[in-house]
Amino acid sequence: MQRNAWLLLPYLFVAPAVACAAPWWGEASLGVLTTSGNSETRSMNGKFALNYQQDAWRNVLTAQAINAADSGETSGERYLITDKVDYTFSGQTYAFFSGEFEKDLFGGIRQRTSQTTGLGRHFLTGPRHLLDVELGAGARQQEAQESREKDSDFIGRFGLDYQWKLSDTSGIRQRVKVESGASNTFTESVTELKLYVIGNLFASVIFTVQNNSEVEPGVKHTDSSTAVNFSYAFGAKPG
């Protein structure tokens, strides 16, 4: 299972080819950490984001993999794929549809799939501050970590995405997502600090916290991770 995390590597080679195909833009990231001596650890994380915007339409596709091992034993393994389409129909208000798939072999919930739709608003539009807030509803299917018991329910969704451009070469992004249903409330917070090194190359530190309100006995409610990535940005973002 460990080698599955390297499935994101082809995206690092696809990205430059897409760079010239406006109105597409995005980024490809890879982070690897190994230690040896008294303890041997290894962690790998990769991320690929592809954006498309044409007039009022926008599509954001992301794929992410995280893999960690301690003394040869896998201690963390998580995969995430999301795709969100939105359409701005009135000033700063937009409608969206989002589909997500997540598999976490060591988290509170082993597998989660959701499909939600709703409305969002661009409260801040730059140039230094961007803020989107979303409210929606939909369906979720999930699988418990230990028992593998499956359930599905109706959920409400809240989303927040705030970006602060500190300078021409640095910025902070904070994303919060809450999906609440009868069986579980899933909350995720992602904080990212980005610093451009040279040209389109940048380094980022990403701190992620996930919480599930209902988990099986012996399984922790909260999981957190810190990733340090080197990334390549491609394409030209509109505006």
CSV table of C-alpha atoms in Angstrom, one decimal:
chain,number,residue,atom,x,y,z
A,1,MET,CA,0.0,0.0,0.0
A,2,GLN,CA,2.9,2.4,0.7
A,3,ARG,CA,3.9,2.7,-3.0
A,4,ASN,CA,0.4,3.9,-3.9
A,5,ALA,CA,1.3,7.4,-2.6
A,6,TRP,CA,3.6,7.8,-5.6
A,7,LEU,CA,0.6,7.7,-8.0
A,8,LEU,CA,0.6,11.5,-7.9
A,9,LEU,CA,4.1,11.8,-9.4
A,10,PRO,CA,2.9,11.7,-13.0
A,11,TYR,CA,1.0,15.0,-12.4
A,12,LEU,CA,4.4,16.7,-11.8
A,13,PHE,CA,5.2,16.0,-15.4
A,14,VAL,CA,1.8,16.7,-16.8
A,15,ALA,CA,1.6,20.2,-15.2
A,16,PRO,CA,4.1,22.0,-17.5
A,17,ALA,CA,2.2,20.8,-20.5
A,18,VAL,CA,-1.0,22.2,-19.2
A,19,ALA,CA,0.6,25.6,-18.3
A,20,CYS,CA,0.2,27.0,-21.8
A,21,ALA,CA,-3.5,25.9,-22.1
A,22,ALA,CA,-5.2,29.0,-20.7
A,23,PRO,CA,-7.7,29.4,-19.0
A,24,TRP,CA,-6.1,26.5,-16.9
A,25,TRP,CA,-3.8,27.1,-14.0
A,26,GLY,CA,-2.7,25.2,-10.9
A,27,GLU,CA,0.2,23.7,-8.9
A,28,ALA,CA,2.0,20.4,-8.3
A,29,SER,CA,3.6,19.7,-4.9
A,30,LEU,CA,5.9,17.1,-3.4
A,31,GLY,CA,7.3,16.7,0.0
A,32,VAL,CA,9.6,13.9,1.4
A,33,LEU,CA,11.2,13.5,4.8
A,34,THR,CA,13.4,10.6,6.0
A,35,THR,CA,15.4,10.1,9.2
A,36,SER,CA,17.9,7.4,10.2
A,37,GLY,CA,19.9,6.5,13.2
A,38,ASN,CA,18.2,5.7,16.5
A,39,SER,CA,14.9,5.8,14.7
A,40,GLU,CA,14.0,5.4,11.0
A,41,THR,CA,11.0,7.3,9.7
A,42,ARG,CA,9.8,8.3,6.3
A,43,SER,CA,7.0,10.5,5.1
A,44,MET,CA,5.8,11.5,1.7
A,45,ASN,CA,3.0,13.8,0.6
A,46,GLY,CA,2.0,15.0,-2.8
A,47,LYS,CA,-0.7,17.3,-4.1
A,48,PHE,CA,-2.0,18.4,-7.4
A,49,ALA,CA,-4.5,21.2,-8.1
A,50,LEU,CA,-6.0,22.1,-11.4
A,51,ASN,CA,-8.2,25.1,-11.9
A,52,TYR,CA,-10.3,26.2,-14.9
A,53,GLN,CA,-12.2,29.5,-15.2
A,54,GLN,CA,-14.1,30.7,-18.2
A,55,ASP,CA,-16.4,33.7,-17.8
A,56,ALA,CA,-18.8,32.9,-14.9
A,57,TRP,CA,-17.8,29.2,-14.7
A,58,ARG,CA,-15.0,27.8,-12.5
A,59,ASN,CA,-13.8,24.3,-11.8
A,60,VAL,CA,-11.3,23.2,-9.2
A,61,LEU,CA,-9.9,19.7,-9.1
A,62,THR,CA,-7.5,18.5,-6.4
A,63,ALA,CA,-5.8,15.2,-5.6
A,64,GLN,CA,-3.6,14.6,-2.5
A,65,ALA,CA,-1.8,11.6,-1.0
A,66,ILE,CA,0.0,11.3,2.4
A,67,ASN,CA,2.1,8.3,3.4
A,68,ALA,CA,4.2,7.9,6.6
A,69,ALA,CA,6.2,4.9,7.9
A,70,ASP,CA,8.1,4.3,11.2
A,71,SER,CA,10.8,1.6,11.2
A,72,GLY,CA,9.3,0.1,8.1
A,73,GLU,CA,5.8,0.0,9.4
A,74,THR,CA,3.1,2.2,7.8
A,75,SER,CA,1.8,4.7,10.3
A,76,GLY,CA,-0.3,7.0,8.1
A,77,GLU,CA,-1.9,6.6,4.7
A,78,ARG,CA,-4.5,9.0,3.3
A,79,TYR,CA,-5.9,9.8,-0.1
A,80,LEU,CA,-8.2,12.6,-1.2
A,81,ILE,CA,-9.8,13.6,-4.4
A,82,THR,CA,-12.2,16.6,-4.7
A,83,ASP,CA,-13.9,18.4,-7.6
A,84,LYS,CA,-16.0,21.5,-7.3
A,85,VAL,CA,-17.8,23.4,-10.0
A,86,ASP,CA,-19.4,26.8,-9.4
A,87,TYR,CA,-21.2,29.4,-11.5
A,88,THR,CA,-21.4,33.1,-10.5
A,89,PHE,CA,-24.9,34.2,-11.5
A,90,SER,CA,-25.4,37.5,-9.6
A,91,GLY,CA,-22.6,39.9,-8.7
A,92,GLN,CA,-20.6,38.1,-6.0
A,93,THR,CA,-23.0,35.2,-5.4
A,94,TYR,CA,-22.5,31.8,-7.0
A,95,ALA,CA,-24.0,28.3,-7.0
A,96,PHE,CA,-21.7,25.3,-6.5
A,97,PHE,CA,-21.6,21.5,-6.7
A,98,SER,CA,-18.9,19.6,-4.9
A,99,GLY,CA,-17.9,15.9,-4.9
A,100,GLU,CA,-15.3,14.5,-2.6
A,101,PHE,CA,-13.7,11.1,-1.9
A,102,GLU,CA,-11.4,10.4,1.0
A,103,LYS,CA,-9.7,7.3,2.2
A,104,ASP,CA,-7.8,7.3,5.5
A,105,LEU,CA,-6.4,3.9,6.7
A,106,PHE,CA,-5.5,5.3,10.1
A,107,GLY,CA,-8.1,8.0,10.7
A,108,GLY,CA,-11.4,8.2,12.6
A,109,ILE,CA,-13.4,7.3,9.5
A,110,ARG,CA,-11.9,4.9,7.0
A,111,GLN,CA,-13.7,6.1,3.9
A,112,ARG,CA,-15.9,9.1,3.2
A,113,THR,CA,-17.7,10.2,0.0
A,114,SER,CA,-19.9,13.3,-0.2
A,115,GLN,CA,-21.9,15.1,-2.9
A,116,THR,CA,-23.2,18.6,-1.9
A,117,THR,CA,-24.7,21.6,-3.6
A,118,GLY,CA,-25.5,25.1,-2.4
A,119,LEU,CA,-24.7,28.8,-2.6
A,120,GLY,CA,-21.6,30.8,-2.0
A,121,ARG,CA,-20.5,34.4,-1.8
A,122,HIS,CA,-17.3,36.3,-2.5
A,123,PHE,CA,-17.2,38.6,0.5
A,124,LEU,CA,-13.7,39.8,-0.2
A,125,THR,CA,-12.3,40.0,-3.7
A,126,GLY,CA,-8.7,41.4,-3.3
A,127,PRO,CA,-6.2,42.5,-4.1
A,128,ARG,CA,-4.7,41.5,-0.7
A,129,HIS,CA,-7.7,39.7,0.8
A,130,LEU,CA,-10.0,37.0,-0.6
A,131,LEU,CA,-12.9,35.5,1.3
A,132,ASP,CA,-15.5,32.9,0.1
A,133,VAL,CA,-18.2,31.6,2.3
A,134,GLU,CA,-20.5,28.7,1.3
A,135,LEU,CA,-23.7,27.0,2.7
A,136,GLY,CA,-25.1,23.9,1.1
A,137,ALA,CA,-26.6,20.4,1.6
A,138,GLY,CA,-26.3,17.0,0.1
A,139,ALA,CA,-25.5,13.3,0.9
A,140,ARG,CA,-22.6,11.5,2.5
A,141,GLN,CA,-21.6,7.8,2.5
A,142,GLN,CA,-18.9,6.7,5.0
A,143,GLU,CA,-17.3,3.5,6.4
A,144,ALA,CA,-16.1,3.0,9.9
A,145,GLN,CA,-12.4,2.4,10.6
A,146,GLU,CA,-12.6,-0.8,12.7
A,147,SER,CA,-15.9,-2.5,12.0
A,148,ARG,CA,-16.1,-1.4,8.3
A,149,GLU,CA,-19.7,-0.6,9.0
A,150,LYS,CA,-21.2,1.6,6.2
A,151,ASP,CA,-23.9,4.2,6.5
A,152,SER,CA,-25.3,7.1,4.5
A,153,ASP,CA,-27.2,10.2,5.5
A,154,PHE,CA,-28.3,13.7,4.5
A,155,ILE,CA,-25.8,16.4,5.5
A,156,GLY,CA,-25.5,20.2,5.7
A,157,ARG,CA,-22.3,21.8,4.6
A,158,PHE,CA,-20.4,25.0,5.6
A,159,GLY,CA,-17.3,26.1,3.9
A,160,LEU,CA,-14.9,29.1,4.3
A,161,ASP,CA,-11.8,29.9,2.2
A,162,TYR,CA,-9.7,33.0,3.2
A,163,GLN,CA,-6.5,34.1,1.5
A,164,TRP,CA,-4.2,36.9,2.6
A,165,LYS,CA,-1.5,38.1,0.3
A,166,LEU,CA,1.3,39.2,2.7
A,167,SER,CA,3.6,40.3,-0.1
A,168,ASP,CA,4.4,39.6,-3.7
A,169,THR,CA,6.2,36.4,-2.6
A,170,SER,CA,4.3,35.1,0.4
A,171,GLY,CA,0.7,34.5,1.6
A,172,ILE,CA,-1.5,32.6,4.1
A,173,ARG,CA,-4.6,30.6,3.2
A,174,GLN,CA,-7.1,29.3,5.7
A,175,ARG,CA,-9.8,26.8,4.7
A,176,VAL,CA,-12.5,25.4,7.0
A,177,LYS,CA,-15.1,22.8,6.1
A,178,VAL,CA,-18.0,21.3,8.2
A,179,GLU,CA,-20.2,18.5,7.0
A,180,SER,CA,-22.9,17.6,9.6
A,181,GLY,CA,-25.3,14.7,9.5
A,182,ALA,CA,-27.2,12.4,11.8
A,183,SER,CA,-24.4,9.9,12.1
A,184,ASN,CA,-21.4,12.2,12.3
A,185,THR,CA,-20.1,15.8,12.1
A,186,PHE,CA,-16.9,16.1,10.1
A,187,THR,CA,-14.8,19.2,10.6
A,188,GLU,CA,-11.6,20.1,8.7
A,189,SER,CA,-9.2,23.0,9.1
A,190,VAL,CA,-6.3,23.5,6.6
A,191,THR,CA,-3.8,26.3,7.3
A,192,GLU,CA,-1.2,27.0,4.6
A,193,LEU,CA,1.8,29.3,4.6
A,194,LYS,CA,3.3,29.8,1.1
A,195,LEU,CA,6.6,31.4,0.2
A,196,TYR,CA,7.9,31.8,-3.4
A,197,VAL,CA,11.5,31.0,-3.7
A,198,ILE,CA,12.3,31.8,-7.4
A,199,GLY,CA,10.0,32.2,-10.4
A,200,ASN,CA,7.1,29.7,-10.1
A,201,LEU,CA,8.8,27.6,-7.5
A,202,PHE,CA,7.6,28.0,-3.9
A,203,ALA,CA,7.7,26.2,-0.5
A,204,SER,CA,4.7,25.7,1.7
A,205,VAL,CA,3.9,24.5,5.2
A,206,ILE,CA,0.4,23.0,5.6
A,207,PHE,CA,-1.2,22.2,8.9
A,208,THR,CA,-4.3,20.0,8.7
A,209,VAL,CA,-6.7,19.2,11.6
A,210,GLN,CA,-9.7,16.8,11.1
A,211,ASN,CA,-12.3,15.9,13.7
A,212,ASN,CA,-15.1,13.4,13.6
A,213,SER,CA,-17.8,13.8,16.3
A,214,GLU,CA,-18.7,10.1,16.3
A,215,VAL,CA,-16.1,7.4,16.1
A,216,GLU,CA,-15.8,3.8,17.3
A,217,PRO,CA,-14.4,3.0,20.8
A,218,GLY,CA,-10.6,3.2,20.8
A,219,VAL,CA,-10.4,5.5,17.8
A,220,LYS,CA,-9.4,9.1,18.3
A,221,HIS,CA,-11.8,11.9,17.3
A,222,THR,CA,-9.1,14.2,16.0
A,223,ASP,CA,-6.2,13.7,13.6
A,224,SER,CA,-3.6,16.3,12.6
A,225,SER,CA,-0.7,16.5,10.2
A,226,THR,CA,2.0,18.9,9.1
A,227,ALA,CA,3.4,18.8,5.6
A,228,VAL,CA,6.3,20.7,4.1
A,229,ASN,CA,6.2,20.8,0.3
A,230,PHE,CA,8.1,22.2,-2.6
A,231,SER,CA,5.8,23.2,-5.4
A,232,TYR,CA,5.6,24.4,-9.0
A,233,ALA,CA,2.8,26.8,-10.0
A,234,PHE,CA,1.8,26.7,-13.7
A,235,GLY,CA,-0.6,28.7,-15.9
A,236,ALA,CA,-1.8,32.2,-15.4
A,237,LYS,CA,-4.6,32.8,-12.8
A,238,PRO,CA,-7.2,35.3,-14.1
A,239,GLY,CA,-7.4,38.7,-12.4
